[in-house]
């Protein structure tokens, strides 16, 4: 075995152990290994530098130094010590690194204060310490990055099964078991935001969504056909309820039909696709339709695809038959082998043509629990196939939607979680009860996957598949308020979950919230575009945003929306809502304009048309105009108003950012605000000079 330790990037060390040919940097892997590496790493080459020093004292070994971060490597016994800012951040535990047959194991000592975040979706405590998480277990909803506010992060670079024991067996140790021929681990040092930045640079970042996808969505009701859903959208327009996107439910809109090698429209449901698209297009709405890379067993094309070797096979070498799922109307099917280059290319190209025909977006869920005996053409099976398949399917659809756009722009709606999922938009919300607990559940999942590197979760306003009796007007408006201050939301077309199900006062509050949603689009889309540069999610947990404030981390159902806004949604009935304002900053109440010092707790009284939302001092909030759909936006003037939270220090987050803050002595110059209404905070005066605005403290 050979051990390779390298400074991979600033604050990032890569540790590999395996056969000499597998870890040698000058030996290119085979085609299969290259394909896997492309799924896992967007930047496999090392860009870091370090100073190499011998260890001092009795220990023999070396120290790799990168600025204020260093990694000590000692021998006899083998030890790793990660240091940051002069303190030990992470230490390899006494058992070190071990291998047994195909299983690697390593562990790290945990301090009493080490909280662990990331590693995928959870509806419970965002701190995962004490849990056991298995990467390919469907119910674990796992993602591969773990990090601590104490300044360290760990990513295991493999498609194989990884089991994370986060102190479940031994409270003082984080143990990792890896099924792979080679152990490949990245260790990060830095603030959580720095760790996410380096992790997403390493593994890939999200493309950008199209503008219309930032508007409100409506999800089709199970009892409605496409024409009835179009009538509902027309009703939204008559009631002046904003909407942009429509998510049609399964089954898939396109399948492999008899004797045709390309997926075709389901002729029974959509006899005239052009008429369907025009029906929604006249209401300025865009369709998102389900798809699945599958061929029905009952179709004559199934045998043709099997003969070509385009389907996943079982032990006998024959195509494996899967039990029916909603996307196939419950009918058994075979899955396209997306590791087969021709099958992958054909499926992706067909969806590119559909995008050109006017289909706005696609939805695809393929994270099936593949039995271990299923084998792909590339030899993948078991945990590797369970991790790889959803990544290939979703990437093919994103490439089809993005086409040749620069930067890549498109939406693929999915609930699948897998290594590399942070590269692709959008993540659908879990299906939760129509209760206060359901509201908390959907918020916690958004914050937990955000802490794992996923930038966007689109919230569903309720669940049409569960009883609706508990969805009171108060809960409905509180849920809507939280979703407005998020990446995005979708109404459910269930009669009890639409705005029309409630009284006139509630409907008026709904319209008010939707106006807020569309005014926030430039800011929220700016936060999504910012994730392509920083890796930070739209909804950011307190632990991610304020790692040094232990009190803030206790308030794990409030969050930062982008860099400028702190949101404290109501999690129970009543007007009184408690909010903690993190220390180190001052905060401006959007509802009253009052300024509060950080490190304080307040009880805020909020009616049903408001939530406690606070602007972070030194930042600005750029708002767009009110609209009933994004087609009404003037691309030449996407902004309408700017709110200032104290003296501007930071450049505002805003789509197509052309606004810049320049610090002057005693004041700030802001370029790019021509023609906008500017609301200065108390104690500031604004002096215009064309497209430049000078902000100075009032004398």
XYZ file of C-alpha atoms in Angstrom:
699
model
C 0.000 0.000 0.000
C 1.044 3.570 -0.642
C -0.078 6.634 1.322
C -0.288 9.988 -0.486
C -0.986 13.251 1.351
C -1.222 16.469 -0.663
C -2.207 20.095 -0.074
C -5.065 19.997 -2.600
C -6.311 23.587 -2.223
C -6.069 26.373 0.383
C -7.214 24.798 3.643
C -7.808 21.408 1.946
C -5.720 18.240 2.276
C -6.285 15.078 0.256
C -5.346 11.717 1.788
C -5.260 8.616 -0.404
C -4.211 5.107 0.455
C -4.178 2.062 -1.788
C -2.165 0.122 -4.334
C 0.728 2.194 -5.732
C -0.718 2.260 -9.253
C -4.126 3.427 -7.951
C -2.791 6.468 -6.092
C 0.091 7.461 -8.378
C -0.570 10.906 -9.829
C 1.187 10.161 -13.145
C -0.889 7.072 -14.004
C -4.203 7.760 -15.764
C -7.119 5.608 -14.610
C -9.229 3.578 -17.017
C -12.320 4.882 -18.801
C -14.651 3.603 -16.093
C -12.628 5.244 -13.310
C -12.473 8.508 -15.269
C -16.248 8.496 -15.681
C -16.700 7.993 -11.947
C -14.180 10.731 -11.167
C -16.090 13.172 -13.391
C -19.272 12.489 -11.415
C -17.488 13.038 -8.103
C -14.961 15.798 -8.799
C -15.271 18.909 -10.923
C -11.637 19.831 -10.207
C -9.506 16.726 -9.613
C -6.146 18.480 -10.038
C -4.465 19.949 -6.958
C -4.106 23.737 -6.863
C -2.759 24.082 -3.324
C 0.760 24.800 -2.156
C 2.363 24.166 1.212
C 5.629 24.486 3.077
C 7.029 21.121 4.149
C 8.764 21.069 7.540
C 10.049 18.226 9.724
C 8.188 17.706 12.989
C 10.018 18.955 16.048
C 10.604 17.024 19.246
C 10.396 13.263 19.701
C 7.854 12.653 16.953
C 9.132 11.725 13.515
C 7.264 13.024 10.504
C 6.358 16.148 8.602
C 4.234 19.274 8.816
C 2.414 20.692 5.782
C 1.798 24.410 6.334
C -0.734 26.525 4.410
C -0.944 29.958 6.024
C -2.776 29.570 9.347
C -3.596 25.904 8.605
C -1.240 22.961 9.009
C -1.387 19.172 8.924
C 1.031 17.126 11.057
C 1.868 13.632 9.783
C 3.732 11.441 12.250
C 4.963 7.855 11.885
C 5.370 5.005 14.387
C 2.553 5.339 15.236
C 0.879 6.917 12.207
C -1.027 10.065 13.253
C -2.685 13.055 11.622
C -3.288 16.354 13.412
C -5.092 19.206 11.651
C -4.339 22.642 13.124
C -6.009 25.969 12.467
C -5.222 29.354 14.025
C -2.767 27.676 16.378
C -5.333 25.202 17.750
C -5.946 21.525 17.026
C -9.105 21.207 14.900
C -9.127 17.461 14.091
C -7.069 14.425 15.102
C -6.961 10.916 13.674
C -8.075 8.581 16.435
C -5.859 5.910 17.978
C -7.086 3.121 15.692
C -5.756 5.120 12.732
C -6.438 3.800 9.226
C -7.187 0.108 8.723
C -8.206 -2.184 5.870
C -10.039 -5.503 5.935
C -10.829 -7.155 2.582
C -12.765 -4.457 0.635
C -13.451 -2.261 3.674
C -11.417 0.713 4.853
C -11.954 2.268 8.254
C -10.662 5.441 9.832
C -11.804 7.661 12.645
C -11.334 11.042 14.239
C -11.415 12.064 17.867
C -14.375 14.282 18.777
C -14.210 17.067 21.310
C -17.090 17.589 23.668
C -17.975 20.806 21.815
C -17.857 19.295 18.306
C -21.242 19.542 16.641
C -21.514 17.870 13.227
C -23.602 19.263 10.383
C -24.241 18.248 6.793
C -24.378 14.612 5.560
C -27.779 15.077 3.953
C -31.407 15.605 4.816
C -32.920 15.438 8.293
C -36.271 16.556 9.702
C -34.827 16.667 13.210
C -31.879 18.271 14.969
C -29.496 19.765 12.409
C -26.593 18.592 14.597
C -26.108 14.978 13.428
C -23.851 13.906 16.290
C -24.925 10.577 17.760
C -26.408 9.320 14.457
C -25.286 6.605 12.034
C -25.694 7.481 8.349
C -25.221 5.072 5.418
C -24.593 6.704 2.054
C -26.683 4.397 -0.161
C -29.574 3.675 2.227
C -32.596 5.367 0.575
C -34.255 6.264 3.874
C -31.060 7.933 5.182
C -31.193 10.634 2.458
C -27.410 10.986 2.731
C -24.958 13.448 1.205
C -21.169 13.138 1.576
C -19.974 16.326 3.338
C -19.654 16.578 7.142
C -18.399 19.693 8.945
C -18.189 21.257 12.378
C -18.434 24.905 13.478
C -15.129 24.189 15.246
C -13.379 24.589 11.900
C -13.079 21.185 10.196
C -14.807 19.252 7.430
C -14.543 15.728 5.939
C -15.526 14.460 2.486
C -15.039 10.813 1.411
C -14.520 10.779 -2.348
C -16.171 7.555 -3.509
C -19.308 6.159 -5.101
C -19.037 3.111 -2.844
C -20.880 2.640 0.408
C -19.771 4.909 3.246
C -21.018 4.483 6.806
C -20.645 7.506 9.086
C -20.785 6.693 12.803
C -21.050 10.162 14.336
C -20.452 9.104 17.916
C -23.280 6.555 18.026
C -21.058 3.687 19.172
C -18.380 5.721 20.925
C -19.391 9.270 21.811
C -15.805 10.524 21.520
C -15.135 9.269 17.989
C -16.347 9.894 14.433
C -15.767 6.572 12.647
C -15.982 6.100 8.878
C -16.196 2.763 7.024
C -15.637 2.844 3.247
C -16.268 0.094 0.679
C -13.718 0.794 -2.059
C -10.372 -0.441 -3.316
C -8.766 2.913 -2.534
C -9.318 5.219 0.425
C -9.734 8.810 -0.795
C -10.586 11.452 1.820
C -10.514 15.247 1.737
C -10.042 17.130 5.018
C -11.023 20.807 5.203
C -9.992 23.512 7.662
C -11.755 26.856 7.982
C -15.042 28.574 8.734
C -18.110 26.632 7.534
C -18.608 29.094 4.673
C -14.991 28.524 3.590
C -15.491 24.749 3.792
C -18.601 24.885 1.588
C -16.760 27.150 -0.819
C -13.834 24.731 -1.173
C -16.080 21.649 -1.201
C -18.251 22.952 -4.050
C -15.204 24.157 -5.992
C -13.920 20.617 -5.686
C -17.120 18.687 -6.432
C -19.010 21.152 -8.650
C -21.493 23.979 -8.277
C -25.018 24.601 -9.430
C -25.963 26.027 -12.772
C -28.433 28.880 -12.854
C -32.222 28.656 -13.056
C -34.208 30.382 -15.776
C -35.988 33.547 -14.634
C -39.531 32.159 -14.916
C -38.708 29.328 -12.487
C -38.265 31.935 -9.739
C -41.977 32.748 -9.892
C -44.713 30.871 -8.001
C -45.540 27.293 -9.051
C -48.733 25.226 -8.892
C -48.628 21.429 -8.573
C -51.346 19.533 -10.447
C -54.028 17.747 -8.425
C -54.269 13.966 -8.880
C -57.904 14.148 -10.053
C -57.242 16.853 -12.670
C -56.191 16.349 -16.255
C -54.049 18.898 -18.091
C -57.055 20.884 -19.345
C -58.537 21.179 -15.851
C -55.153 22.342 -14.538
C -55.046 24.987 -17.288
C -58.504 26.172 -16.169
C -57.145 26.500 -12.629
C -54.305 28.693 -13.901
C -56.861 30.849 -15.708
C -58.688 31.195 -12.373
C -55.428 32.299 -10.723
C -55.112 35.009 -13.358
C -58.716 36.174 -12.824
C -58.120 36.401 -9.073
C -54.801 38.272 -9.597
C -52.850 35.444 -7.943
C -49.287 35.347 -9.246
C -48.067 32.152 -10.943
C -45.332 31.181 -13.416
C -44.782 27.412 -13.363
C -47.002 24.316 -13.427
C -45.738 20.916 -12.274
C -47.731 18.116 -13.917
C -47.834 14.923 -11.874
C -46.711 11.428 -12.971
C -46.973 9.287 -15.003
C -44.166 10.327 -17.316
C -45.156 12.521 -20.236
C -42.762 10.600 -22.518
C -42.027 6.886 -22.704
C -40.584 4.425 -25.177
C -43.560 3.592 -27.379
C -43.997 0.513 -29.542
C -41.310 0.071 -32.218
C -39.791 3.535 -31.650
C -36.238 3.988 -30.446
C -36.885 7.465 -29.014
C -39.228 8.389 -26.150
C -42.453 9.871 -27.488
C -45.344 11.821 -25.969
C -47.984 9.742 -24.214
C -50.579 9.901 -26.980
C -53.499 9.010 -24.688
C -52.875 11.861 -22.222
C -51.433 14.392 -24.668
C -52.890 13.816 -28.149
C -51.767 17.285 -29.260
C -48.571 18.461 -27.489
C -48.466 21.779 -29.344
C -52.023 22.553 -28.265
C -51.154 21.612 -24.674
C -48.141 23.939 -24.564
C -50.148 26.739 -26.194
C -52.961 26.272 -23.669
C -50.620 27.095 -20.789
C -48.526 29.541 -22.780
C -51.480 31.866 -23.312
C -51.567 32.314 -19.522
C -47.806 33.042 -19.465
C -47.039 29.820 -17.559
C -44.415 27.146 -18.193
C -44.779 23.393 -17.857
C -42.584 21.024 -15.863
C -43.306 17.423 -16.862
C -42.216 14.076 -15.455
C -39.930 11.728 -17.313
C -38.179 8.425 -16.603
C -35.433 6.588 -18.553
C -37.541 3.458 -18.808
C -39.206 1.118 -21.296
C -42.426 -0.647 -20.338
C -42.128 -4.441 -20.367
C -45.364 -4.691 -22.331
C -44.005 -2.518 -25.192
C -42.435 -4.102 -28.282
C -39.428 -1.768 -27.998
C -38.437 -3.436 -24.709
C -36.962 -6.455 -26.539
C -35.165 -4.186 -29.027
C -33.528 -2.157 -26.252
C -32.594 -5.364 -24.452
C -30.950 -6.755 -27.611
C -28.967 -3.529 -28.019
C -27.689 -3.832 -24.443
C -29.311 -0.533 -23.489
C -31.063 -1.813 -20.345
C -29.722 -2.659 -16.889
C -29.387 -6.416 -16.520
C -29.619 -8.974 -13.740
C -27.591 -12.077 -12.898
C -28.884 -13.998 -15.924
C -27.748 -11.297 -18.343
C -31.350 -10.461 -19.225
C -32.867 -7.037 -18.650
C -33.944 -6.591 -15.052
C -37.665 -5.954 -14.657
C -38.574 -3.347 -12.035
C -41.947 -3.213 -10.315
C -44.170 -0.376 -11.447
C -43.826 3.151 -10.047
C -46.035 6.254 -10.419
C -43.965 7.455 -13.403
C -44.903 4.243 -15.300
C -48.545 4.141 -14.080
C -47.623 1.155 -11.921
C -46.566 -0.935 -14.937
C -43.340 -3.012 -14.799
C -40.407 -1.610 -16.740
C -36.739 -1.868 -17.615
C -34.334 0.996 -16.931
C -32.052 2.464 -19.571
C -28.404 1.773 -18.810
C -27.171 5.371 -18.645
C -23.576 4.172 -18.309
C -23.956 3.131 -21.974
C -22.782 6.139 -23.968
C -25.244 5.698 -26.863
C -28.249 5.181 -24.585
C -27.291 8.223 -22.490
C -26.753 10.437 -25.547
C -30.022 9.410 -27.195
C -32.069 10.027 -24.054
C -30.481 13.428 -23.386
C -30.807 14.591 -27.010
C -34.508 13.669 -27.048
C -35.118 15.904 -24.048
C -33.165 18.731 -25.641
C -35.611 18.580 -28.543
C -38.514 18.706 -26.109
C -37.027 21.825 -24.493
C -36.783 23.390 -27.933
C -40.456 22.537 -28.498
C -41.366 24.621 -25.454
C -41.315 22.274 -22.436
C -40.088 24.498 -19.595
C -38.537 21.913 -17.264
C -38.467 18.221 -16.435
C -38.978 16.228 -13.233
C -37.289 12.875 -12.683
C -37.017 10.632 -9.609
C -34.903 7.491 -10.135
C -33.307 6.854 -6.743
C -34.530 3.276 -6.597
C -33.195 0.696 -4.166
C -31.341 -1.279 -6.847
C -30.748 -4.904 -5.777
C -27.055 -5.766 -5.556
C -27.232 -8.242 -8.449
C -28.152 -5.600 -11.060
C -25.183 -4.729 -13.263
C -24.590 -1.845 -15.660
C -22.547 -2.038 -18.853
C -19.603 -0.387 -17.098
C -19.653 -3.080 -14.410
C -21.262 -0.879 -11.752
C -23.498 -2.601 -9.225
C -24.638 -2.334 -5.610
C -23.891 0.883 -3.761
C -21.922 2.327 -6.687
C -24.875 1.960 -9.054
C -27.302 3.325 -6.449
C -25.128 6.442 -6.157
C -24.216 6.803 -9.828
C -27.540 6.247 -11.585
C -29.498 9.274 -10.283
C -26.451 11.483 -10.937
C -26.300 10.388 -14.583
C -30.052 10.770 -15.116
C -30.250 14.242 -13.646
C -27.100 15.473 -15.365
C -28.428 14.307 -18.748
C -31.644 16.254 -18.194
C -29.837 19.392 -17.027
C -27.553 19.279 -20.058
C -30.642 18.919 -22.262
C -32.331 21.924 -20.626
C -29.211 24.096 -20.601
C -28.327 23.304 -24.211
C -25.434 25.522 -25.231
C -26.298 28.412 -22.904
C -23.421 30.218 -21.214
C -23.623 30.131 -18.247
C -25.617 26.851 -18.107
C -29.228 27.617 -17.249
C -32.068 25.204 -16.599
C -34.238 23.401 -14.043
C -34.558 19.685 -13.280
C -37.065 18.966 -10.514
C -36.158 15.948 -8.353
C -36.170 14.529 -4.848
C -33.048 12.386 -5.455
C -29.994 12.982 -3.257
C -26.572 11.729 -4.342
C -22.920 12.736 -4.529
C -22.768 15.765 -6.831
C -26.454 16.699 -6.378
C -25.380 20.258 -5.519
C -24.553 20.840 -9.200
C -28.184 20.603 -10.274
C -31.389 22.569 -9.637
C -34.079 22.107 -8.193
C -34.501 19.959 -5.110
C -38.102 19.143 -4.269
C -39.365 19.302 -0.696
C -40.361 16.239 1.354
C -44.027 15.284 1.570
C -45.094 16.271 5.058
C -48.359 16.427 7.047
C -50.527 19.553 6.857
C -49.624 20.471 10.432
C -47.294 22.779 12.335
C -44.957 19.790 12.590
C -45.040 19.483 8.804
C -44.024 23.133 8.448
C -41.071 22.578 10.771
C -40.162 19.380 8.897
C -39.941 21.080 5.480
C -37.899 23.968 6.907
C -35.411 21.680 8.658
C -34.853 19.611 5.511
C -34.083 22.791 3.544
C -31.558 23.915 6.166
C -29.955 20.467 6.458
C -29.440 19.927 2.723
C -28.224 23.536 2.487
C -25.614 22.715 5.121
C -24.667 19.733 2.920
C -24.025 21.880 -0.161
C -27.418 21.827 -1.948
C -28.303 25.469 -2.791
C -32.070 25.216 -3.357
C -35.083 23.424 -1.936
C -38.475 24.343 -3.354
C -41.126 24.180 -0.630
C -44.563 22.679 -1.196
C -47.386 24.591 0.504
C -49.014 21.625 2.191
C -49.487 18.058 0.983
C -52.405 17.069 -1.229
C -51.917 13.386 -0.385
C -52.582 13.803 3.356
C -55.589 14.974 5.427
C -56.133 18.720 5.209
C -58.310 19.329 8.289
C -55.402 20.781 10.305
C -54.508 23.340 7.620
C -56.034 26.396 9.289
C -55.840 29.886 7.749
C -53.175 30.787 10.330
C -50.973 27.780 9.518
C -51.498 28.350 5.795
C -50.317 31.960 5.980
C -47.380 31.175 8.274
C -46.300 28.396 5.890
C -46.664 30.751 2.916
C -44.678 33.480 4.680
C -41.755 31.121 5.319
C -41.873 29.836 1.722
C -41.910 33.383 0.302
C -38.619 33.990 2.141
C -37.004 30.890 0.623
C -35.684 29.739 -2.745
C -39.258 29.148 -3.974
C -42.641 27.540 -3.381
C -45.414 25.575 -5.056
C -49.140 25.707 -4.290
C -50.961 22.378 -4.212
C -53.990 22.231 -6.524
C -56.021 20.339 -3.914
C -59.273 22.286 -3.341
C -58.532 22.571 0.410
C -54.996 23.867 -0.141
C -55.605 26.614 -2.686
C -56.072 30.282 -1.685
C -59.676 30.030 -2.910
C -60.412 27.575 -0.047
C -60.110 30.357 2.529
C -62.022 33.471 3.503
C -61.604 36.859 1.875
C -59.246 38.217 4.554
C -56.929 35.214 4.165
C -56.951 35.580 0.368
C -55.980 39.247 0.755
C -53.019 38.214 2.921
C -52.051 35.594 0.287
C -51.966 38.281 -2.407
C -49.845 40.484 -0.157
C -47.369 37.663 0.416
C -47.177 36.892 -3.319
C -46.398 40.528 -4.052
C -43.518 40.212 -1.599
C -42.370 37.040 -3.372
C -42.067 38.748 -6.747
C -40.378 41.801 -5.259
C -37.797 39.465 -3.675
C -36.957 37.646 -6.933
C -33.925 39.833 -7.841
C -32.478 39.234 -4.372
C -33.235 35.488 -4.179
C -32.047 34.813 -7.717
C -28.936 36.809 -6.865
C -28.393 34.472 -3.894
C -28.737 31.443 -6.216
C -26.306 32.957 -8.703
C -24.026 33.678 -5.748
C -24.061 29.966 -4.896
C -22.354 29.364 -8.248
C -19.479 31.481 -6.900
C -19.445 30.579 -3.196
C -21.346 27.283 -2.800
C -23.582 28.810 -0.109
C -27.285 27.868 -0.074
C -30.206 30.284 -0.250
C -31.526 29.323 3.207
C -28.569 29.205 5.620
C -28.726 27.733 9.096
C -27.473 29.659 12.112
C -24.587 27.188 12.531
C -23.466 27.843 8.959
C -23.777 31.627 9.190
C -22.635 32.190 12.803
C -20.299 29.328 13.817
C -18.737 31.341 16.659
C -22.104 32.123 18.295
C -23.131 29.042 20.288
C -26.412 30.679 21.310
C -27.373 31.304 17.670
C -26.978 27.588 16.889
C -29.719 26.749 19.405
C -32.195 28.712 17.250
C -32.233 26.169 14.478
C -35.591 27.075 12.918
C -34.544 30.623 12.102
C -32.177 31.195 9.212
C -30.407 33.634 6.942
C -31.955 34.183 3.519
C -28.861 35.034 1.510
C -26.314 37.247 3.251
C -28.571 40.164 4.233
C -31.849 38.876 5.760
C -32.501 36.987 8.998
C -35.899 35.231 9.005
C -37.633 33.818 12.090
C -40.765 32.004 10.826
C -43.599 31.093 13.183
C -43.430 27.433 14.207
C -46.570 27.394 16.375
C -49.898 29.260 16.632
C -49.980 32.791 17.981
C -48.769 36.273 17.115
C -45.836 36.275 19.550
C -42.627 35.035 17.905
C -39.249 34.899 19.605
C -36.137 35.769 17.640
C -32.454 35.752 18.529
C -30.266 38.349 16.808
C -26.705 36.984 16.516
C -23.882 38.880 18.134
C -21.305 40.814 16.176
C -23.823 42.695 14.005
C -26.665 45.156 14.386
C -30.058 44.284 12.872
C -32.827 46.371 11.286
C -36.454 45.248 11.601
C -38.043 45.285 8.131
C -41.495 45.746 9.654
C -40.751 48.740 11.897
C -37.392 50.127 10.740
C -36.024 49.884 14.292
C -32.392 48.991 14.912
C -31.367 46.296 17.412
C -27.955 45.292 18.713
C -26.843 41.694 18.161
C -26.549 39.120 20.928
C -30.097 39.850 22.096
C -33.398 37.966 22.206
C -36.709 39.643 21.426
C -40.363 38.713 21.349
C -41.984 40.203 18.248
C -45.722 40.515 17.672
C -46.573 39.716 14.045
C -49.954 39.674 12.339
C -50.647 37.056 9.670
C -49.307 39.307 6.902
C -45.854 39.669 8.508
C -42.927 37.689 9.892
C -39.912 38.768 11.928
C -37.386 39.623 9.195
C -34.247 41.631 10.003
C -31.690 43.238 7.716
C -28.022 42.794 8.598
C -26.234 46.101 9.142
C -23.857 47.036 6.341
C -25.970 45.228 3.738
C -28.658 46.339 1.290
C -31.853 44.692 0.051
C -32.590 45.242 -3.649
C -36.264 44.734 -4.525
C -38.008 44.386 -7.864
C -41.486 45.541 -8.885
C -44.729 43.736 -8.082
C -45.902 41.445 -10.881
C -48.323 38.630 -11.613
C -45.646 36.669 -13.504
C -42.000 37.141 -14.439
C -42.939 37.947 -18.043
C -43.982 41.372 -16.741
C -40.438 42.124 -15.573
C -38.610 44.788 -17.529
C -35.210 43.231 -18.196
C -33.727 46.695 -18.597
C -34.988 47.659 -15.146
C -35.258 44.602 -12.985
C -34.914 46.632 -9.766
C -37.398 49.058 -8.285
C -36.233 49.925 -4.781
C -33.226 49.635 -2.461
C -33.440 49.359 1.327
C -30.356 50.273 3.334
C -29.446 48.725 6.676
C -27.059 51.295 8.114
C -23.991 52.500 6.244
C -23.474 50.237 3.172
C -20.321 48.167 3.391
C -21.077 45.063 1.300
C -22.006 44.826 -2.362
C -25.680 43.822 -2.564
C -26.704 40.351 -3.688
C -28.859 40.873 -6.753
C -29.342 39.054 -10.051
C -27.083 40.300 -12.859
C -25.214 42.289 -10.249
C -24.025 45.627 -11.608
C -24.204 47.548 -8.337
C -20.926 48.213 -6.545
C -20.172 49.772 -3.173
C -16.963 51.813 -2.972
C -15.807 52.903 0.450
C -14.754 56.536 0.793
C -13.592 58.416 3.856
C -16.693 58.814 6.039
C -19.114 57.774 3.272
C -19.835 55.264 0.500
C -20.346 55.663 -3.230
C -22.754 53.222 -4.839
C -22.772 52.878 -8.626
C -25.700 51.434 -10.554
C -28.711 52.850 -8.652
C -29.956 55.292 -11.293
C -33.720 55.771 -11.222
C -34.310 53.615 -8.130
C -36.102 54.599 -4.956
C -33.640 54.471 -2.078
C -34.827 54.098 1.505
C -31.951 55.137 3.764
C -31.865 53.882 7.315
C -32.071 56.325 10.184
C -29.051 58.581 10.550
C -28.006 58.449 6.889
C -28.515 60.952 4.103
C -28.525 60.204 0.387
C -27.058 62.549 -2.221
C -27.633 61.578 -5.846
C -25.189 62.225 -8.620
C -26.553 60.577 -11.746
C -25.969 56.865 -11.571
C -23.775 57.360 -8.478
C -25.233 57.751 -5.024
C -23.203 59.086 -2.137
C -24.290 57.748 1.244
C -23.057 59.743 4.230
C -23.977 59.969 7.859
C -26.303 62.885 8.557
C -24.637 65.657 10.448
